[in-house]
Structure formats: C-alpha cells, structure tokens
Amino acid sequence: MKADVLLAGAGLANGLIALAIRKARPDLRVVLLDRAADASDGHTWSCHDTDLAPHWLDRLKPIRRGDWPDQEVRFPDHSRRLRAGYGSIDGRGLMGAVTEAGAEIRWNSRVQDLDADGAMTAGSRVTAPCVMDGRGAQPSPHLAVGFQKFVGIEIETDSPHGVRRPVIMDATVPQQDGYRFIYLLPFTPTRILIEDTRYSDGGDLDDDSLAAASHGYARVKGWTGVEVRRERGILPIALAHDAEAFWADHATGAVPVGLRAGLFHPVTGYSLPYAAQVADVVAGLARRDRLTTDSLRMALRDFALARARQDRFLRLLNRMLFRGCPPDRRYTLLQRFYRMPEGVIERFYAGRLTRADRLRIVTGKPPIPLTRAFRCLPERPLLQENA
Ligand SMILES: Cc1cc2nc3c(=O)[nH]c(=O)nc-3n(C[C@H](O)[C@H](O)[C@H](O)COP(=O)(O)OP(=O)(O)OC[C@H]3O[C@@H](n4cnc5c(N)ncnc54)[C@H](O)[C@@H]3O)c2cc1C
C-alpha cells in the first residue's frame, strides 16, 4: 500500500499533523497506523487558550469536550482566578476530526519495523515518501527527566459538585511524594475529573493509592457518585536536554515527533501546544515543497533546536524544583510563581517567556538558598549522569 504521508501512531502529535496536512494539501493521502483497537478514552488533552495560535483554537474548539472561559489555582497562602480560557479534547474527538478531514486511520496495526520509506505491520508493508514516528515517549540518553505522575478519576456526582471552572492546581492538600496537587476539570455540573498529581523524582506509580487519594479528595468535598472513567500518566519533566545530540542520533529513519522527539513543555510534560506548532511546520513545508522524510527532518530539527534553546530557562526552573528544593517545599516555588502578572503566567505555559519575564521569575526573595540555586545552573552534569 502506498501513501503520501505515513504516520506511525495515531496519538496526539500525529492527529494534529494529519489535520494540518489535510487542511494544507487535501490532495495528499495521509495514513496513520496504530496498534490500539480504537481511539483511546484514556486521555483528556487540555491546554490554556493562550497556548494556541488562533487558527488552532478555531480548529479544536468544535471538538472540545470541555471549554471554559477562565480557571483558578489554590495554594496554602493564596488562591487566584485567572483570565485565560481552558479546554480539553479527547481521543475520540480528535480521531473523529482526523477521519472527517480525510486521513485514514488503520487501527490494530502494530508497527514492527519503521524506516524512512515505510512501515511493516503484521504481514504488510506501507510505503510513503514522508514517514513520521509518533509512537510516544522513549527514553533518551540526551534527555534527563523527573516525573509528573497522576491518576485521575472522572465521577458522575449524585448532585451538583459546585466547581465552576478548572482548578489547574489545588495545592492546599498535604504534600506527599514531591510537589502534590489536585487538578479538577468540571465537564458538567455533575461530571468532574479529579486528578491527584505528584512531581516526583522516581517514575514508579502506585495507581491504587493515587486513585484512592482522588476519591478521598471527593469525599472531603462531600461529592458522592460513581466513577465513570480513569486516566493515568507518568509524564517526563525535562531537567536537561541536548537536542543536537538527540537529532544526531535521528539523522536517518522515520522522523520522530511528539513525545518521541522530546517535544513537550519541560515543566508540565504537556505536549498539545508544541504538537500544534510542529503540525504547522509540517503543513508549511507541505504547502511550499514536496514532503519527504529528509526535507521534514531538516525542518523539524531546526524547529526542535530552536525550541530547546528557548526552553533552557524552563529546564533550569525544573532543576531548582527537583534538585534545589526539598520535596515537601517544592510547592513554595509554584505558590510564588502564581503571584506573577497573568501575562507572565500565560507566556510561561505557552513557552514564550521573554527575557524580562525570566528576570522577573528569578529576582526578588529567592525561594531556595542561593548556594543551592547555583548548584542547579549547569545542565551538562545531569546529562552525564543520565548517559
Ligand atoms: C493520561 C494522560 C493525560 C495527559 N493530559 C495532557 C493534557 O491535558 N495536555 C497535554 O498537552 N498533554 C497531556 N498529556 C501529555 C502528552 O501530551 C500526552 O502523553 C500525548 O498523548 C503525547 O502525544 P504523542 O503523540 O507523543 O503520543 P501519544 O498520544 O501517546 O500517541 C502514541 C500512539 O502510538 C501508538 N503506538 C505505540 N507503539 C506503537 C506501535 N508499535 N505501532 C503502532 N502504534 C503504536 C499508541 O497506541 C498511541 O496511540 C497527558 C498524558 C497522559 C498519559
């Protein structure tokens, strides 16, 4: 079978790439291969409206299962309502849009061999001049990480829960296993996602205990009802990254995208906004040129190197959080950050901090002792530890 563009994995990154290519070049045959039987209901992919370019907001709004005009955070010392809108899509909505846009998704298609010209699935080969690998995260010696771990339970409550807007962080809960907060998404007046989240050093996840903690939070709030869905994640949080070395290792073969390419927000582990930017790079190239694995590799490498440079400061903040701060005090960094002007907070999440923003974040009363902060400065030792 021949395609114009072959995407290994039908997840977030490749879903957005498929949408963008079909919009730019409806004549191209775009094929996605995924080992799963169908679109997963194990994710809600959310982001701040201000993380997305206007054309992406327009494109995703119709498939959002949650769409809120504002949001809030809660810390022991202060709570705050924030003006940025927030929204969530899910696997079914995204893959429905991908199919509607004319891309072909082949479920039950585990990719066994993948190269620059195509993929082998059980017994058949699909070829294409342009091949991307979006099969999810893979450890790399060039990326040192901590972890954001969570288990979320979605419950249908017996009576209205009363939460009016997303609570991005409720850090008023007891601090455990690093920085701990609860994330709340109120999809309807009686449907709410409650996610117990930990910023921890180790990548192990005790599902039962985090699910029990989420149920415990519901009980404290007086919410009773039935659990209708559960999601879990162990997301990488970037402490140090050598993007040049990463791309040198990927000088041949299919072009990595999404988490596979280390393209996620270093502090949150979220990848939707970066995936939309990558999809724009791919669509831009498709409009101008013939889309091939090699032409795309050059364009995405340039994008990723620029992204890694821009994100250097965010990785430094992570090192201060994970290496400079005792686990039970990590929340104080976030508590302090959330006193910043809203524009700074919005640009932080969008990965668009200016030089002035960076200065503002690190000046003033230091949240960790200066000697410890200095030790966090260099990135290289962590990469050497990681190699
Ligand atoms: C539960 C959860 C919630 C998250 N919430 C958010 C959020 O709210 N906002 C946000 O921005 N980020 C979120 N993230 C983080 C991150 O954005 C997601 O993990 C995102 O799905 C990563 O996108 P991706 O395309 O790189 O990989 P994925 O979306 O994981 O896609 C990889 C796909 O490849 C397929 N695959 C793997 N191996 C093979 C194979 N051999 N052959 C064929 N197919 C294969 C998988 O079945 C999967 O469909 C969340 C992560 C998790 C786990």
Coordinates of C-alpha atoms and ligand atoms in Angstrom, one line a residue:
M1 CA 0.0 0.0 0.0
K2 CA 1.3 3.5 -0.8
A3 CA 0.6 6.7 1.0
D4 CA 1.9 10.3 0.5
V5 CA 2.5 10.7 4.3
L6 CA 2.8 7.8 6.8
L7 CA 2.3 8.4 10.5
A8 CA 3.3 5.7 12.9
G9 CA 0.9 6.1 15.9
A10 CA -2.5 7.7 15.9
G11 CA -2.0 9.8 19.1
L12 CA -1.9 13.5 19.8
A13 CA 1.0 14.6 17.7
N14 CA 0.2 12.6 14.6
G15 CA -3.5 13.5 15.0
L16 CA -2.7 17.2 14.8
I17 CA -0.2 16.7 12.0
A18 CA -2.8 14.8 10.0
L19 CA -5.4 17.6 10.5
A20 CA -2.9 20.3 9.4
I21 CA -1.6 18.4 6.3
R22 CA -5.1 17.6 5.1
K23 CA -6.1 21.3 5.6
A24 CA -3.0 22.5 3.7
R25 CA -2.9 19.8 1.0
P26 CA -6.2 17.9 0.7
D27 CA -4.8 16.0 -2.3
L28 CA -2.3 14.1 -0.1
R29 CA -3.1 10.6 1.1
V30 CA -2.3 10.6 4.8
V31 CA -2.3 7.2 6.6
L32 CA -2.0 6.6 10.4
L33 CA -1.1 3.2 11.8
D34 CA -1.9 2.4 15.4
R35 CA -1.6 -0.8 17.5
A36 CA -4.7 0.0 19.5
A37 CA -8.2 -1.3 18.6
D38 CA -9.7 2.2 18.6
A39 CA -9.3 5.8 19.8
S40 CA -8.4 5.8 23.5
D41 CA -10.7 7.3 26.1
G42 CA -7.7 7.2 28.5
H43 CA -6.7 10.8 27.8
T44 CA -8.0 14.3 28.1
W45 CA -5.7 16.6 26.4
S46 CA -6.1 20.1 27.8
C47 CA -4.3 23.4 27.4
H48 CA -4.8 27.1 28.1
D49 CA -6.4 29.0 25.2
T50 CA -3.4 31.3 25.2
D51 CA -1.1 28.3 24.4
L52 CA -2.6 28.0 20.9
A53 CA -2.4 30.1 17.8
P54 CA -5.8 31.5 16.8
H55 CA -6.2 29.0 13.9
W56 CA -5.6 26.1 16.2
L57 CA -8.1 27.4 18.7
D58 CA -10.7 27.6 15.9
R59 CA -9.8 24.1 14.7
L60 CA -10.0 22.5 18.1
K61 CA -12.9 24.4 19.7
P62 CA -15.6 22.4 17.9
I63 CA -14.2 19.1 19.2
R64 CA -13.5 20.2 22.8
R65 CA -15.4 18.2 25.4
G66 CA -14.6 20.9 27.9
D67 CA -14.4 24.6 27.1
W68 CA -14.1 27.1 29.9
P69 CA -13.7 30.9 29.9
D70 CA -11.3 31.0 32.9
Q71 CA -9.5 28.9 35.5
E72 CA -8.1 29.1 39.1
V73 CA -5.3 27.8 41.3
R74 CA -5.3 27.3 45.1
F75 CA -2.2 27.4 47.4
P76 CA -1.9 27.4 51.2
D77 CA -1.1 31.2 51.1
H78 CA -3.3 32.4 48.3
S79 CA -5.9 31.4 45.6
R80 CA -6.4 33.1 42.3
R81 CA -8.8 33.2 39.4
L82 CA -7.0 33.5 36.1
R83 CA -8.5 35.0 32.9
A84 CA -7.1 32.6 30.4
G85 CA -9.6 30.2 28.9
Y86 CA -9.0 26.4 29.2
G87 CA -10.2 23.5 27.1
S88 CA -9.9 19.7 26.7
I89 CA -10.2 17.3 23.8
D90 CA -10.2 13.6 23.9
G91 CA -9.0 10.7 21.7
R92 CA -12.4 10.0 20.2
G93 CA -13.0 13.7 19.3
L94 CA -9.5 14.1 17.8
M95 CA -9.6 10.9 15.8
G96 CA -13.1 11.7 14.6
A97 CA -11.9 15.0 13.2
V98 CA -8.9 13.3 11.6
T99 CA -11.1 10.9 9.8
E100 CA -13.5 13.6 8.8
A101 CA -10.6 15.6 7.4
G102 CA -9.9 12.7 5.0
A103 CA -6.9 11.0 6.7
E104 CA -7.1 7.2 7.0
I105 CA -6.5 5.6 10.4
R106 CA -5.7 1.9 10.5
W107 CA -6.3 0.5 14.0
N108 CA -5.0 -2.9 15.1
S109 CA -1.8 -2.1 13.2
R110 CA 1.2 -2.6 15.3
V111 CA 4.3 -1.2 13.6
Q112 CA 7.0 -3.7 13.8
D113 CA 9.6 -2.1 11.6
L114 CA 9.8 1.5 10.7
D115 CA 12.2 3.3 8.4
A116 CA 12.5 6.4 6.3
D117 CA 10.4 4.9 3.5
G118 CA 7.7 3.0 5.2
A119 CA 6.5 0.6 7.9
M120 CA 5.9 -3.1 8.4
T121 CA 2.8 -4.2 10.2
A122 CA 1.7 -7.8 10.6
G123 CA 2.4 -9.2 7.1
S124 CA 2.1 -6.0 5.1
R125 CA 4.2 -3.0 4.2
V126 CA 3.0 0.6 3.8
T127 CA 5.4 2.9 2.0
A128 CA 5.4 6.7 1.7
P129 CA 8.0 9.4 0.7
C130 CA 7.4 11.0 4.1
V131 CA 7.4 8.9 7.3
M132 CA 7.0 10.1 10.9
D133 CA 7.3 8.3 14.2
G134 CA 4.8 9.5 16.8
R135 CA 4.6 6.3 18.9
G136 CA 5.0 8.1 22.2
A137 CA 7.9 8.7 24.7
Q138 CA 11.1 6.7 24.6
P139 CA 14.0 7.2 27.0
S140 CA 17.0 9.0 25.6
P141 CA 20.5 9.4 27.0
H142 CA 20.2 13.1 25.8
L143 CA 17.2 13.9 28.0
A144 CA 17.4 13.8 31.8
V145 CA 14.0 13.8 33.4
G146 CA 12.0 14.0 36.6
F147 CA 8.3 12.9 36.6
Q148 CA 4.8 14.3 36.8
K149 CA 2.7 11.3 37.9
F150 CA -1.1 11.2 38.2
V151 CA -4.2 9.2 38.4
G152 CA -7.4 10.9 37.5
I153 CA -10.9 9.6 38.2
E154 CA -13.9 11.0 36.4
I155 CA -17.1 10.8 38.5
E156 CA -20.7 11.4 37.9
T157 CA -21.8 13.1 41.1
D158 CA -25.2 12.5 42.7
S159 CA -25.8 16.2 43.0
P160 CA -24.0 19.3 41.5
H161 CA -20.4 19.4 42.7
G162 CA -20.4 23.2 42.5
V163 CA -17.0 23.6 40.8
R164 CA -17.4 26.3 38.2
R165 CA -14.1 26.4 36.4
P166 CA -11.0 24.2 36.0
V167 CA -8.7 24.2 39.1
I168 CA -5.3 23.8 37.5
M169 CA -3.6 23.2 40.9
D170 CA -5.2 22.8 44.3
A171 CA -2.0 22.6 46.3
T172 CA -3.8 23.1 49.7
V173 CA -3.7 19.3 50.1
P174 CA -1.0 17.6 52.3
Q175 CA 2.3 17.5 50.4
Q176 CA 3.5 13.9 49.6
D177 CA 6.0 12.3 47.2
G178 CA 7.3 15.7 46.0
Y179 CA 5.0 18.5 44.9
R180 CA 1.4 17.3 45.2
F181 CA -1.7 19.0 43.9
I182 CA -5.2 18.1 42.7
Y183 CA -6.3 19.0 39.2
L184 CA -10.0 19.4 38.7
L185 CA -11.9 19.6 35.4
P186 CA -15.7 20.2 35.8
F187 CA -17.1 18.9 32.5
T188 CA -20.7 19.3 33.5
P189 CA -22.4 20.4 36.8
T190 CA -22.4 16.7 37.8
R191 CA -19.3 15.4 36.0
I192 CA -15.8 16.1 37.3
L193 CA -12.3 14.8 36.7
I194 CA -10.3 14.7 39.9
E195 CA -6.6 14.1 39.4
D196 CA -4.1 13.6 42.2
T197 CA -0.7 14.7 40.8
R198 CA 2.8 14.4 42.1
Y199 CA 6.1 15.9 40.9
S200 CA 8.5 13.2 42.0
D201 CA 12.0 12.0 41.4
G202 CA 11.1 8.4 40.7
G203 CA 8.9 7.1 37.8
D204 CA 7.0 4.5 39.7
L205 CA 3.3 5.0 40.0
D206 CA 1.0 3.4 42.7
D207 CA -2.3 3.6 40.8
D208 CA -4.4 2.3 43.6
S209 CA -3.1 4.7 46.2
L210 CA -3.4 7.8 43.9
A211 CA -6.9 6.7 42.8
A212 CA -7.8 6.3 46.5
A213 CA -6.4 9.8 47.2
S214 CA -8.5 11.3 44.4
H215 CA -11.6 9.5 45.9
G216 CA -10.5 10.8 49.3
Y217 CA -10.5 14.3 48.0
A218 CA -14.0 13.9 46.6
R219 CA -15.2 12.6 50.0
V220 CA -13.7 15.6 51.8
K221 CA -15.6 17.9 49.3
G222 CA -18.8 15.9 50.0
W223 CA -19.1 14.6 46.4
T224 CA -20.6 11.2 46.1
G225 CA -21.3 9.4 42.9
V226 CA -19.9 6.8 40.5
E227 CA -16.5 6.6 38.8
V228 CA -17.1 6.5 35.0
R229 CA -13.6 6.8 33.7
R230 CA -10.0 6.7 34.9
E231 CA -6.7 8.0 33.4
R232 CA -3.1 7.7 34.5
G233 CA 0.1 9.2 33.4
I234 CA 3.8 9.3 34.1
L235 CA 5.0 12.3 32.2
P236 CA 8.6 13.3 31.7
I237 CA 9.7 16.6 33.1
A238 CA 12.8 17.8 31.4
L239 CA 15.8 18.6 33.7
A240 CA 18.4 18.7 31.0
H241 CA 18.3 18.2 27.2
D242 CA 21.0 18.0 24.5
A243 CA 18.8 18.5 21.4
E244 CA 21.8 18.5 19.0
A245 CA 22.9 15.1 20.2
F246 CA 19.3 13.8 20.1
W247 CA 18.9 14.8 16.4
A248 CA 22.3 13.4 15.5
D249 CA 21.0 10.1 16.7
H250 CA 18.0 10.5 14.5
A251 CA 19.8 11.5 11.3
T252 CA 18.3 8.5 9.5
G253 CA 15.0 6.6 9.7
A254 CA 11.5 8.0 10.3
V255 CA 11.3 11.5 11.7
P256 CA 10.4 11.5 15.4
V257 CA 7.5 13.8 16.5
G258 CA 5.6 14.3 19.7
L259 CA 7.0 12.9 23.0
R260 CA 9.1 10.6 20.8
A261 CA 11.1 13.8 19.8
G262 CA 11.2 15.2 23.3
L263 CA 8.7 17.9 22.2
F264 CA 6.8 18.7 25.3
H265 CA 6.6 21.6 27.7
P266 CA 9.6 21.0 30.1
V267 CA 7.7 21.9 33.3
T268 CA 4.3 20.4 32.7
G269 CA 5.1 17.5 30.4
Y270 CA 2.1 18.6 28.3
S271 CA 2.6 18.4 24.6
L272 CA -0.5 19.7 22.9
P273 CA 0.7 23.3 22.2
Y274 CA 4.1 22.1 20.9
A275 CA 2.4 19.4 18.8
A276 CA 0.3 22.2 17.2
Q277 CA 3.4 24.1 16.4
V278 CA 5.1 21.1 14.9
A279 CA 1.9 20.4 12.8
D280 CA 2.2 24.0 11.4
V281 CA 5.9 23.3 10.5
V282 CA 4.8 20.2 8.6
A283 CA 1.9 21.9 6.9
G284 CA 4.0 24.9 5.9
L285 CA 6.5 22.6 4.3
A286 CA 3.8 20.6 2.5
R287 CA 2.4 23.9 1.1
R288 CA 5.8 25.0 -0.2
D289 CA 7.6 21.8 -1.2
R290 CA 7.4 18.1 -1.8
L291 CA 7.0 16.5 1.6
T292 CA 9.8 13.9 2.1
T293 CA 11.3 12.3 5.2
D294 CA 14.5 14.1 4.6
S295 CA 13.1 17.6 3.9
L296 CA 10.9 17.2 7.0
R297 CA 13.8 16.0 9.2
M298 CA 15.7 19.2 8.4
A299 CA 12.7 21.4 9.1
L300 CA 11.7 19.7 12.4
R301 CA 15.3 19.5 13.6
D302 CA 15.6 23.3 13.2
F303 CA 12.3 23.7 15.0
A304 CA 13.3 21.4 17.8
L305 CA 16.7 23.1 18.3
A306 CA 15.1 26.5 18.5
R307 CA 12.5 25.1 20.9
A308 CA 15.3 23.6 23.1
R309 CA 17.2 26.9 23.2
Q310 CA 14.0 28.8 24.2
D311 CA 13.2 26.2 26.8
R312 CA 16.6 26.3 28.5
F313 CA 15.3 28.5 31.3
L314 CA 12.3 26.2 31.9
R315 CA 14.7 23.3 32.4
L316 CA 16.7 25.4 34.9
L317 CA 13.5 26.0 36.8
N318 CA 12.9 22.2 36.9
R319 CA 16.4 21.6 38.3
M320 CA 15.7 24.1 41.0
L321 CA 12.4 22.4 41.7
F322 CA 13.7 18.8 41.7
R323 CA 17.3 19.3 42.8
G324 CA 17.3 22.6 44.7
C325 CA 14.2 22.2 46.8
P326 CA 13.3 19.6 49.5
P327 CA 10.3 17.6 48.2
D328 CA 7.9 18.9 50.8
R329 CA 8.8 22.5 50.0
R330 CA 8.5 22.3 46.2
Y331 CA 5.0 23.8 46.3
T332 CA 6.5 27.1 47.5
L333 CA 8.1 27.7 44.1
L334 CA 4.8 27.3 42.4
Q335 CA 3.0 29.3 45.0
R336 CA 5.4 32.2 44.4
F337 CA 5.2 31.8 40.6
Y338 CA 1.5 32.1 40.7
R339 CA 1.8 35.7 42.2
M340 CA 3.3 36.9 38.9
P341 CA 1.3 39.0 36.5
E342 CA -1.1 37.0 34.3
G343 CA 0.8 37.8 31.1
V344 CA 4.0 36.1 32.6
I345 CA 2.0 33.0 33.6
E346 CA 0.4 32.8 30.1
R347 CA 3.7 33.1 28.4
F348 CA 5.2 30.5 30.7
Y349 CA 2.7 27.9 29.7
A350 CA 2.9 28.9 26.1
G351 CA 6.7 28.5 26.1
R352 CA 7.1 32.2 25.1
L353 CA 8.8 33.8 28.1
T354 CA 10.6 37.0 27.3
R355 CA 14.0 38.0 28.8
A356 CA 12.2 40.4 31.1
D357 CA 9.8 37.6 32.2
R358 CA 12.7 35.3 33.1
L359 CA 14.4 38.0 35.1
R360 CA 11.1 38.7 36.9
I361 CA 10.7 35.0 37.8
V362 CA 14.2 34.7 39.3
T363 CA 14.6 38.0 41.1
G364 CA 13.2 39.0 44.5
K365 CA 13.3 36.9 47.6
P366 CA 14.9 33.6 46.5
P367 CA 12.5 30.6 47.1
I368 CA 15.6 28.4 47.6
P369 CA 19.0 29.3 49.2
L370 CA 21.4 30.9 46.7
T371 CA 24.1 28.3 47.2
R372 CA 21.6 25.5 46.2
A373 CA 20.3 27.6 43.3
F374 CA 23.9 28.0 41.9
R375 CA 24.4 24.3 42.0
C376 CA 21.4 23.9 39.7
L377 CA 22.8 26.1 37.0
P378 CA 24.8 23.7 34.8
E379 CA 22.8 21.3 32.6
R380 CA 25.7 19.1 31.4
P381 CA 26.3 17.1 34.7
L382 CA 22.8 15.7 34.7
L383 CA 23.2 14.6 31.1
Q384 CA 26.5 12.9 32.0
E385 CA 24.7 11.2 35.0
N386 CA 21.9 10.1 32.6
A387 CA 24.2 8.7 29.8
Ligands
LIG1 C1 -3.5 10.4 30.9 C2 -2.7 11.5 30.2 C3 -3.2 12.8 30.2 C4 -2.5 13.8 29.6 N1 -3.0 15.0 29.6 C5 -2.4 16.0 28.9 C6 -3.1 17.3 28.7 O1 -4.1 17.5 29.3 N2 -2.5 18.2 27.9 C7 -1.3 17.9 27.2 O2 -0.9 18.8 26.5 N3 -0.7 16.8 27.4 C8 -1.2 15.8 28.2 N4 -0.6 14.6 28.4 C9 0.9 14.5 28.0 C10 1.1 14.3 26.5 O3 0.7 15.4 25.8 C11 0.4 13.1 26.0 O4 1.1 11.9 26.5 C12 0.3 12.9 24.5 O5 -0.6 11.9 24.2 C13 1.6 12.6 23.8 O6 1.4 12.7 22.4 P1 2.2 11.7 21.4 O7 1.5 11.9 20.1 O8 3.6 11.9 21.5 O9 1.9 10.3 21.9 P2 0.6 9.5 22.1 O10 -0.6 10.4 22.1 O11 0.7 8.7 23.3 O12 0.5 8.6 20.8 C14 1.2 7.5 20.6 C15 0.4 6.5 19.8 O13 1.3 5.5 19.3 C16 0.7 4.2 19.4 N5 1.7 3.2 19.3 C17 2.7 3.0 20.2 N6 3.5 2.0 19.8 C18 3.0 1.6 18.6 C19 3.4 0.6 17.6 N7 4.5 -0.1 17.7 N8 2.7 0.5 16.5 C20 1.6 1.3 16.3 N9 1.2 2.2 17.1 C21 1.9 2.4 18.3 C22 -0.1 4.3 20.7 O14 -1.2 3.3 20.7 C23 -0.6 5.7 20.7 O15 -1.9 5.9 20.1 C24 -1.2 13.6 29.0 C25 -0.7 12.3 29.1 C26 -1.4 11.2 29.7 C27 -0.8 9.9 29.7

